[in-house]
Short mmCIF file of C-alpha atoms and ligand atoms in Angstrom, two decimals:
data_model
loop_
_atom_site.label_atom_id
_atom_site.label_comp_id
_atom_site.label_asym_id
_atom_site.label_seq_id
_atom_site.Cartn_x
_atom_site.Cartn_y
_atom_site.Cartn_z
CA MET A 1214 26.64 5.11 -42.13
CA LYS A 1215 25.30 7.93 -40.16
CA ARG A 1216 24.23 7.12 -35.92
CA LEU A 1217 21.38 8.67 -34.66
CA VAL A 1218 20.73 8.10 -30.75
CA LEU A 1219 17.37 8.66 -29.21
CA LEU A 1220 17.76 8.91 -25.24
CA GLY A 1221 14.69 8.02 -23.35
CA GLY A 1222 11.99 6.89 -24.46
CA GLY A 1223 9.20 9.63 -23.32
CA HIS A 1224 6.30 11.21 -24.98
CA ALA A 1225 7.84 12.59 -27.53
CA HIS A 1226 10.14 10.07 -29.02
CA VAL A 1227 7.75 7.38 -29.18
CA VAL A 1228 5.92 10.26 -31.39
CA VAL A 1229 9.25 10.07 -33.28
CA LEU A 1230 9.20 6.32 -33.62
CA ASP A 1231 5.96 6.01 -35.10
CA ALA A 1232 7.06 8.80 -37.56
CA LEU A 1233 10.14 6.38 -38.15
CA ALA A 1234 8.29 3.39 -38.60
CA ARG A 1235 6.15 5.25 -41.44
CA ALA A 1236 9.06 6.36 -43.29
CA ARG A 1237 12.76 5.20 -42.22
CA LEU A 1238 15.68 7.42 -42.10
CA PRO A 1239 18.04 6.48 -44.83
CA ASP A 1240 21.56 5.90 -44.18
CA THR A 1241 20.89 5.95 -40.62
CA GLU A 1242 21.42 3.53 -37.86
CA VAL A 1243 18.93 4.73 -34.87
CA THR A 1244 19.24 3.51 -31.25
CA LEU A 1245 16.77 3.97 -28.19
CA ILE A 1246 18.36 3.97 -24.88
CA SER A 1247 15.85 3.52 -22.31
CA PRO A 1248 15.98 1.98 -18.73
CA TYR A 1249 12.72 -0.15 -19.39
CA PRO A 1250 11.58 -1.90 -21.70
CA ARG A 1251 8.01 0.11 -21.54
CA GLN A 1252 6.65 3.64 -21.57
CA ILE A 1253 4.20 4.16 -18.45
CA TYR A 1254 1.79 6.60 -19.87
CA SER A 1255 1.56 9.29 -16.11
CA GLY A 1256 -1.46 9.88 -17.63
CA MET A 1257 -3.90 6.62 -17.02
CA LEU A 1258 -1.70 6.30 -13.86
CA PRO A 1259 -4.27 7.60 -11.78
CA GLY A 1260 -6.88 5.31 -13.29
CA TRP A 1261 -4.37 2.50 -12.62
CA ILE A 1262 -4.33 2.85 -8.96
CA ALA A 1263 -8.20 3.88 -8.66
CA GLY A 1264 -8.44 0.49 -10.51
CA HIS A 1265 -9.87 1.44 -13.93
CA TYR A 1266 -7.05 0.20 -15.57
CA ALA A 1267 -4.95 -2.72 -15.76
CA LEU A 1268 -1.39 -1.77 -15.77
CA ALA A 1269 -0.88 -3.05 -19.24
CA ASP A 1270 -3.41 -0.82 -20.85
CA THR A 1271 -1.26 1.96 -19.28
CA ALA A 1272 2.07 1.03 -20.92
CA ILE A 1273 3.70 1.69 -24.24
CA ALA A 1274 6.07 -1.23 -25.32
CA LEU A 1275 9.28 -0.18 -26.47
CA PRO A 1276 11.20 -2.71 -27.98
CA PRO A 1277 8.44 -3.49 -30.47
CA LEU A 1278 7.72 0.27 -31.61
CA ALA A 1279 11.60 0.34 -31.73
CA GLU A 1280 11.32 -3.16 -34.26
CA ARG A 1281 8.51 -1.12 -36.32
CA ALA A 1282 10.45 1.49 -36.61
CA GLY A 1283 13.79 -0.09 -37.79
CA VAL A 1284 15.39 1.05 -34.52
CA ARG A 1285 17.86 -0.77 -32.43
CA PHE A 1286 16.50 -1.07 -28.55
CA LYS A 1287 19.14 -0.98 -26.21
CA GLN A 1288 17.94 -1.22 -22.21
CA ALA A 1289 20.13 1.17 -20.18
CA ARG A 1290 19.98 4.32 -18.38
CA GLY A 1291 22.06 7.37 -19.73
CA VAL A 1292 24.05 8.58 -17.26
CA GLY A 1293 26.37 10.91 -18.79
CA LEU A 1294 27.65 12.49 -21.95
CA ASP A 1295 31.29 13.00 -23.79
CA LEU A 1296 29.94 15.68 -25.85
CA ASP A 1297 33.50 15.81 -27.70
CA ALA A 1298 33.70 12.45 -28.56
CA ARG A 1299 30.02 12.40 -29.37
CA ARG A 1300 29.00 9.49 -26.95
CA VAL A 1301 26.57 8.54 -24.16
CA ARG A 1302 27.38 7.03 -21.31
CA CYS A 1303 25.49 4.12 -19.86
CA ASP A 1304 24.58 2.79 -16.36
CA ASP A 1305 25.92 -0.40 -17.69
CA GLY A 1306 29.47 0.89 -18.88
CA SER A 1307 28.59 0.85 -22.52
CA GLU A 1308 29.50 3.86 -24.48
CA ILE A 1309 27.12 4.57 -27.68
CA PRO A 1310 28.27 6.62 -30.47
CA PHE A 1311 26.16 9.22 -32.14
CA ASP A 1312 26.24 12.06 -34.67
CA TRP A 1313 23.02 13.30 -33.75
CA LEU A 1314 21.50 12.66 -30.36
CA SER A 1315 18.01 13.68 -29.03
CA ILE A 1316 16.84 13.70 -25.54
CA ASP A 1317 13.66 13.41 -23.72
CA THR A 1318 14.11 11.50 -20.79
CA GLY A 1319 11.77 13.58 -18.66
CA PRO A 1320 12.12 15.11 -15.17
CA THR A 1321 12.93 13.46 -12.23
CA THR A 1322 11.40 14.08 -8.51
CA ALA A 1323 13.83 16.38 -6.33
CA SER A 1324 13.52 13.48 -3.48
CA ALA A 1325 16.65 15.06 -1.70
CA ARG A 1326 15.16 18.62 -1.19
CA ILE A 1327 13.44 17.35 1.53
CA ALA A 1328 15.27 16.25 4.29
CA GLY A 1329 14.88 12.19 4.70
CA GLY A 1330 13.09 12.02 1.10
CA THR A 1331 15.68 9.62 -0.48
CA ASP A 1332 15.48 7.06 2.50
CA HIS A 1333 11.91 7.35 3.64
CA GLY A 1334 9.75 8.92 0.95
CA ILE A 1335 8.39 7.47 -2.46
CA PRO A 1336 8.98 10.07 -5.07
CA VAL A 1337 6.85 9.46 -7.90
CA ARG A 1338 9.73 9.19 -10.62
CA PRO A 1339 10.64 6.98 -11.92
CA ILE A 1340 7.80 5.70 -12.32
CA GLU A 1341 8.45 2.39 -12.64
CA ASP A 1342 9.78 2.36 -8.81
CA PHE A 1343 6.43 4.58 -8.04
CA VAL A 1344 4.47 1.69 -9.41
CA THR A 1345 5.75 -1.04 -7.48
CA ARG A 1346 5.93 1.19 -4.30
CA ILE A 1347 1.96 1.80 -4.71
CA ASP A 1348 1.48 -2.10 -5.36
CA ALA A 1349 3.25 -2.65 -1.87
CA LEU A 1350 1.25 0.26 -0.48
CA ILE A 1351 -1.87 -1.12 -1.27
CA ALA A 1352 -0.72 -4.58 -0.21
CA ALA A 1353 0.29 -3.13 2.97
CA ALA A 1354 -3.42 -1.04 3.49
CA SER A 1355 -5.24 -3.78 3.11
CA ALA A 1356 -3.47 -5.86 5.54
CA ASP A 1357 -2.57 -3.39 8.36
CA PRO A 1358 -5.16 -0.94 9.22
CA ALA A 1359 -2.48 0.99 11.17
CA CYS A 1360 -1.26 2.10 7.68
CA SER A 1361 -1.58 5.71 6.23
CA ALA A 1362 -0.66 7.72 3.78
CA ALA A 1363 0.53 11.47 3.09
CA ILE A 1364 0.89 13.06 -0.42
CA ILE A 1365 3.47 15.79 -0.86
CA GLY A 1366 2.83 18.30 -3.44
CA SER A 1367 -0.89 19.64 -4.63
CA GLY A 1368 -0.54 20.40 -8.32
CA ALA A 1369 -2.56 18.42 -10.92
CA ALA A 1370 -0.78 14.69 -10.48
CA GLY A 1371 -1.02 14.62 -6.21
CA VAL A 1372 -4.67 15.73 -6.52
CA GLU A 1373 -5.35 13.06 -8.79
CA LEU A 1374 -3.41 10.66 -7.13
CA ALA A 1375 -5.07 11.86 -3.54
CA LEU A 1376 -8.16 11.12 -5.49
CA ALA A 1377 -7.44 7.91 -7.02
CA LEU A 1378 -5.95 6.32 -4.00
CA ARG A 1379 -9.09 7.24 -2.35
CA ALA A 1380 -11.12 5.32 -4.49
CA ARG A 1381 -8.72 2.25 -4.43
CA LEU A 1382 -8.32 2.67 -0.17
CA PRO A 1383 -11.51 3.99 0.83
CA THR A 1384 -10.81 3.90 4.99
CA LEU A 1385 -7.18 4.36 4.41
CA PRO A 1386 -6.30 7.53 6.97
CA LEU A 1387 -4.73 10.18 3.81
CA ALA A 1388 -3.25 13.48 3.76
CA LEU A 1389 -2.71 15.98 0.93
CA ILE A 1390 0.05 18.73 1.48
CA GLY A 1391 0.40 21.51 -0.88
CA SER A 1392 2.02 25.31 -0.13
CA THR A 1393 -0.77 27.22 -1.71
CA ALA A 1394 -3.63 27.92 -0.06
CA LEU A 1395 -5.93 25.90 -2.35
CA PRO A 1396 -4.84 22.64 -4.17
CA LEU A 1397 -4.26 23.11 -8.43
CA ASP A 1398 -2.86 26.32 -8.02
CA GLY A 1399 -2.26 28.19 -11.28
CA LEU A 1400 -6.15 26.47 -12.33
CA PRO A 1401 -8.99 28.22 -12.54
CA GLY A 1402 -9.95 29.51 -9.24
CA ARG A 1403 -12.96 27.41 -9.43
CA LEU A 1404 -12.01 24.53 -10.04
CA GLN A 1405 -9.54 24.79 -6.82
CA ARG A 1406 -12.34 24.92 -4.82
CA ARG A 1407 -14.18 22.40 -6.40
CA ALA A 1408 -10.87 20.38 -5.42
CA ARG A 1409 -11.11 21.32 -2.26
CA ARG A 1410 -14.36 20.44 -1.62
CA LEU A 1411 -14.16 17.09 -3.45
CA LEU A 1412 -10.95 16.19 -0.93
CA ASP A 1413 -13.28 16.75 1.91
CA ALA A 1414 -15.96 15.03 0.80
CA ARG A 1415 -13.56 12.11 0.12
CA HIS A 1416 -11.75 12.86 3.92
CA ILE A 1417 -9.02 13.26 2.33
CA ARG A 1418 -6.98 16.13 4.95
CA TRP A 1419 -6.19 18.87 2.98
CA ILE A 1420 -2.99 20.70 4.96
CA GLY A 1421 -2.66 23.85 2.64
CA GLN A 1422 0.10 26.52 2.77
CA ARG A 1423 2.63 24.44 4.25
CA ARG A 1424 6.20 23.31 3.08
CA ALA A 1425 7.46 20.02 4.07
CA LYS A 1426 10.74 20.12 5.69
CA ALA A 1427 11.70 16.41 6.45
CA ILE A 1428 9.76 12.72 6.08
CA ASP A 1429 10.81 10.38 8.72
CA THR A 1430 9.88 6.89 9.09
CA ASP A 1431 6.28 8.35 10.94
CA GLY A 1432 5.91 10.72 8.54
CA VAL A 1433 6.02 14.49 7.49
CA TRP A 1434 7.86 17.40 9.54
CA LEU A 1435 6.29 20.67 8.13
CA ASP A 1436 7.50 24.12 8.21
CA ASP A 1437 5.63 25.34 11.38
CA GLY A 1438 6.53 22.23 13.53
CA GLN A 1439 3.61 20.11 12.85
CA HIS A 1440 4.06 16.35 12.45
CA VAL A 1441 1.73 14.99 10.06
CA ARG A 1442 1.50 10.85 11.03
CA ALA A 1443 2.00 8.88 7.57
CA SER A 1444 3.48 5.30 7.26
CA HIS A 1445 3.90 5.80 3.24
CA VAL A 1446 4.30 9.30 2.13
CA LEU A 1447 4.27 10.06 -1.75
CA GLN A 1448 6.48 13.25 -3.31
CA VAL A 1449 4.45 14.77 -5.91
CA THR A 1450 6.52 17.85 -6.12
CA GLY A 1451 7.06 18.65 -9.46
CA ALA A 1452 9.61 18.14 -12.52
CA ALA A 1453 12.72 18.46 -11.34
CA ALA A 1454 16.16 18.43 -13.72
CA PRO A 1455 18.52 15.61 -13.84
CA GLU A 1456 21.94 16.17 -12.89
CA TRP A 1457 23.77 15.10 -15.92
CA PRO A 1458 22.97 17.30 -18.93
CA ALA A 1459 24.59 20.05 -17.02
CA GLN A 1460 27.31 18.21 -15.68
CA SER A 1461 28.26 17.07 -19.15
CA GLY A 1462 28.35 20.62 -20.46
CA LEU A 1463 25.17 21.13 -22.21
CA ALA A 1464 23.70 24.81 -21.98
CA THR A 1465 21.15 24.53 -19.30
CA ASP A 1466 18.42 26.99 -17.46
CA ALA A 1467 18.92 27.92 -13.74
CA GLY A 1468 17.07 24.53 -13.12
CA GLY A 1469 19.13 22.67 -15.12
CA PHE A 1470 16.84 21.87 -17.98
CA ILE A 1471 18.84 21.89 -21.47
CA ARG A 1472 18.08 24.81 -23.30
CA VAL A 1473 17.07 24.28 -26.98
CA GLY A 1474 15.72 27.33 -29.86
CA PRO A 1475 13.10 27.09 -31.62
CA THR A 1476 14.02 24.06 -33.93
CA LEU A 1477 14.36 22.03 -30.72
CA GLN A 1478 18.59 22.17 -31.05
CA SER A 1479 21.02 22.53 -27.70
CA THR A 1480 21.98 25.96 -27.72
CA SER A 1481 25.63 24.82 -27.20
CA HIS A 1482 25.69 21.87 -29.37
CA PRO A 1483 23.32 21.77 -32.11
CA PHE A 1484 23.67 18.16 -32.86
CA VAL A 1485 22.19 17.64 -29.75
CA PHE A 1486 18.06 18.12 -29.84
CA ALA A 1487 15.79 17.96 -26.43
CA ALA A 1488 12.09 17.72 -25.87
CA GLY A 1489 9.40 17.12 -23.32
CA ASP A 1490 10.05 17.65 -19.88
CA VAL A 1491 13.94 17.92 -19.44
CA ALA A 1492 14.08 20.88 -22.20
CA ALA A 1493 13.80 24.36 -21.41
CA TYR A 1494 12.16 26.07 -24.70
CA ALA A 1495 12.93 29.61 -26.03
CA ASP A 1496 9.27 30.19 -25.51
CA PRO A 1497 8.71 28.27 -21.92
CA ARG A 1498 5.69 26.19 -21.34
CA PRO A 1499 4.56 24.53 -18.24
CA LYS A 1500 5.82 21.01 -17.65
CA SER A 1501 3.31 18.79 -19.13
CA GLY A 1502 2.85 15.41 -21.06
CA VAL A 1503 0.42 17.69 -23.50
CA PHE A 1504 3.52 19.55 -24.80
CA ALA A 1505 6.04 16.54 -24.45
CA VAL A 1506 3.70 14.62 -27.42
CA ARG A 1507 2.93 18.13 -29.32
CA ALA A 1508 6.96 18.08 -29.80
CA GLY A 1509 7.00 15.16 -31.10
CA PRO A 1510 6.03 15.69 -34.66
CA PRO A 1511 8.32 18.93 -35.04
CA LEU A 1512 11.12 16.69 -33.54
CA ALA A 1513 10.73 14.05 -36.17
CA ASP A 1514 10.86 16.61 -38.70
CA ASN A 1515 13.92 17.95 -38.01
CA LEU A 1516 16.11 15.48 -36.61
CA ARG A 1517 15.10 13.87 -40.26
CA ARG A 1518 16.12 17.53 -42.10
CA SER A 1519 19.34 17.60 -39.64
CA ILE A 1520 20.39 14.46 -41.03
CA THR A 1521 19.39 14.62 -44.49
CA GLY A 1522 20.91 18.07 -44.91
CA GLY A 1523 17.75 20.17 -44.87
CA THR A 1524 16.98 23.51 -43.52
CA LEU A 1525 15.27 22.79 -40.17
CA GLN A 1526 11.71 24.43 -38.89
CA ARG A 1527 11.21 26.52 -36.13
CA TRP A 1528 8.36 25.38 -33.73
CA GLN A 1529 6.79 27.14 -31.05
CA ALA A 1530 4.31 25.06 -28.38
CA GLN A 1531 0.63 26.18 -28.66
CA ARG A 1532 0.08 28.47 -25.59
CA ARG A 1533 -2.61 26.21 -23.63
CA ALA A 1534 -2.92 22.94 -22.42
CA LEU A 1535 -6.19 21.22 -21.57
CA TYR A 1536 -5.89 19.80 -18.49
CA LEU A 1537 -8.11 16.70 -17.46
CA ILE A 1538 -7.97 15.97 -14.14
CA SER A 1539 -9.89 12.09 -13.17
CA THR A 1540 -11.39 11.99 -9.40
CA GLY A 1541 -11.13 8.56 -8.84
CA ASP A 1542 -15.03 7.88 -9.49
CA ARG A 1543 -14.99 8.02 -13.26
CA ARG A 1544 -15.33 11.94 -13.23
CA ALA A 1545 -12.75 14.36 -14.32
CA LEU A 1546 -12.47 17.82 -14.10
CA ALA A 1547 -11.20 20.04 -17.05
CA ALA A 1548 -9.55 23.28 -17.66
CA TRP A 1549 -8.82 25.20 -20.75
CA GLY A 1550 -7.35 28.51 -19.78
CA PRO A 1551 -9.79 30.26 -17.34
CA LEU A 1552 -12.81 27.52 -18.42
CA SER A 1553 -13.33 25.14 -16.37
CA ILE A 1554 -16.11 21.74 -16.35
CA GLU A 1555 -16.74 18.76 -14.73
CA GLY A 1556 -18.70 15.69 -14.88
CA ALA A 1557 -18.87 12.23 -16.04
CA TRP A 1558 -18.68 12.44 -19.48
CA VAL A 1559 -15.31 14.87 -19.22
CA TRP A 1560 -13.79 11.51 -17.70
CA ARG A 1561 -15.61 9.53 -20.76
CA TRP A 1562 -14.02 12.34 -23.15
CA LYS A 1563 -10.19 11.50 -21.12
CA ASP A 1564 -10.67 8.13 -21.94
CA ARG A 1565 -10.68 8.52 -24.95
CA ILE A 1566 -8.31 10.54 -25.62
CA ASP A 1567 -5.80 8.50 -23.12
CA ARG A 1568 -6.99 4.84 -24.62
CA ALA A 1569 -6.67 6.57 -28.45
CA PHE A 1570 -3.49 7.80 -27.60
CA MET A 1571 -2.13 4.57 -26.27
CA ALA A 1572 -3.94 2.49 -29.66
CA ARG A 1573 -1.86 4.76 -31.35
CA PHE A 1574 1.67 3.35 -30.05
CA SER A 1575 0.72 -0.17 -29.79
CA GLN A 1576 0.85 -3.16 -32.32
CA HIS A 1577 -2.82 -3.65 -32.26
CA GLY A 1578 -3.54 -0.27 -32.73
CA ARG A 1579 -2.05 -0.16 -36.31
C1 FAD B 1306 0.42 10.96 -11.27
C2 FAD B 1306 0.63 11.95 -13.22
C3 FAD B 1306 -0.35 12.34 -13.90
C4 FAD B 1306 -0.20 12.95 -14.97
N1 FAD B 1306 -0.88 13.24 -15.70
C5 FAD B 1306 -0.64 13.73 -16.88
C6 FAD B 1306 -1.88 14.24 -17.64
O1 FAD B 1306 -3.09 13.96 -17.41
N2 FAD B 1306 -1.50 15.12 -18.72
C7 FAD B 1306 -0.48 15.83 -18.68
O2 FAD B 1306 0.13 16.56 -19.67
N3 FAD B 1306 0.38 15.73 -18.00
C8 FAD B 1306 0.49 14.79 -17.10
N4 FAD B 1306 1.29 14.44 -16.12
C9 FAD B 1306 2.70 15.53 -16.45
C10 FAD B 1306 3.44 14.09 -17.54
O3 FAD B 1306 4.15 13.03 -16.73
C11 FAD B 1306 5.36 14.74 -18.11
O4 FAD B 1306 4.61 16.12 -18.02
C12 FAD B 1306 5.55 13.94 -19.18
O5 FAD B 1306 5.56 12.51 -18.70
C13 FAD B 1306 6.65 14.59 -19.82
O6 FAD B 1306 6.90 13.69 -20.65
P1 FAD B 1306 8.72 13.67 -21.16
O7 FAD B 1306 8.66 12.77 -22.62
O8 FAD B 1306 9.43 14.79 -21.32
O9 FAD B 1306 9.22 12.25 -20.00
P2 FAD B 1306 8.41 11.15 -19.29
O10 FAD B 1306 7.03 10.80 -19.71
O11 FAD B 1306 8.66 10.99 -18.01
O12 FAD B 1306 9.40 10.22 -20.27
C14 FAD B 1306 10.64 9.87 -20.14
C15 FAD B 1306 11.52 8.77 -20.13
O13 FAD B 1306 12.51 8.35 -20.35
C16 FAD B 1306 13.40 7.78 -19.50
N5 FAD B 1306 14.38 7.75 -19.11
C17 FAD B 1306 14.59 8.86 -18.14
N6 FAD B 1306 16.12 8.76 -17.68
C18 FAD B 1306 16.18 8.01 -18.45
C19 FAD B 1306 17.91 8.10 -18.51
N7 FAD B 1306 18.85 8.64 -17.65
N8 FAD B 1306 18.47 7.56 -19.89
C20 FAD B 1306 17.31 7.11 -20.70
N9 FAD B 1306 15.95 7.14 -20.33
C21 FAD B 1306 15.28 7.35 -19.24
C22 FAD B 1306 12.02 7.24 -18.58
O14 FAD B 1306 12.01 5.64 -18.45
C23 FAD B 1306 10.85 7.36 -19.83
O15 FAD B 1306 10.60 6.55 -20.30
C24 FAD B 1306 1.21 13.76 -15.30
C25 FAD B 1306 2.14 13.39 -14.20
C26 FAD B 1306 2.33 12.34 -13.21
C27 FAD B 1306 2.94 12.36 -12.08
#
């Protein structure tokens, strides 16, 4: 019996599980290792905060998906790899042997890069912890008018979370801190300016061209010495790599992300595959759920070929991803390369895409 371990229930791996549910691997025992029995879909997280979705609408239940695929579900967090013995070390002390390993564990938030971040910040990842802390923030803000919040990080996720929080908590003093002149760095200028105007209109204080230096119990210290008062500080500072891949001896890029070739195999250990934000592709792409989902079918295909002795296929991600950014009011902004649009219909479009994605992995959606 051959052994395949899927480490992490991220976007690419739910697609792999779906593929295995349609066609199982012959003579292969497959194990999914995940610290939580569900995968919260980040694309719908701002909608949950805004009150447009129940949390259950945003979560893929992993054990039933694994069961349909004939995959054993093990609830644990991978904390290291023994690549010589081919074992995954888990946080419960167990070691799971494998012949092939596929990693889709997503990014982390580098909360420790800001002094006091680990003690006083609310990192967006792990999303399970973030959800608990957002619930606590909503409860605190509803009970205490002195409650306030600041969000560090003004990419698409930071902007969406700010607008969603505003929709949920109309009077909460709220600031968005970014290192660039305008929010949504990297997206079309028209969209950046639109986001800036939206922040003003929703009474979200925009603090641009500033870096957060430290977080304490009262708020955030910026690099110009300014202090932004906030009882809750959210860290949405982009994707950082976990430490264990590099520590385990896998080849990584300078940021610690697992280097993979066009077949999604590790460049140092061909029996290890990686996809999603934890991977550094041969042809790099921005960290995004869209690219993680797109990597799912070629990953499933190459795992099958690898295990059954076929020739692996080369894959290259599409050049562009569609960005859909909800604005908390059942409207959304969209960007495709240099093009941008917005409107209520854009939100309905996003809602349809997100619900269709979730239905694909739910028992009822089949
Ligand atoms: C608020 C927000 C909104 C976003 N909206 C969008 C959007 O609309 N569109 C878009 O394209 N991108 C969006 N993103 C980015 C998107 O979330 C990521 O790019 C995407 O989640 C990456 O997918 P992944 O499969 O690599 O990892 P993840 O989705 O993070 O999945 C990783 C999984 O692995 C598990 N895991 C983690 N560590 C371990 C471990 N050590 N052992 C075992 N399992 C582990 C996790 O619990 C998780 O289930 C958003 C991000 C945020 C924060």
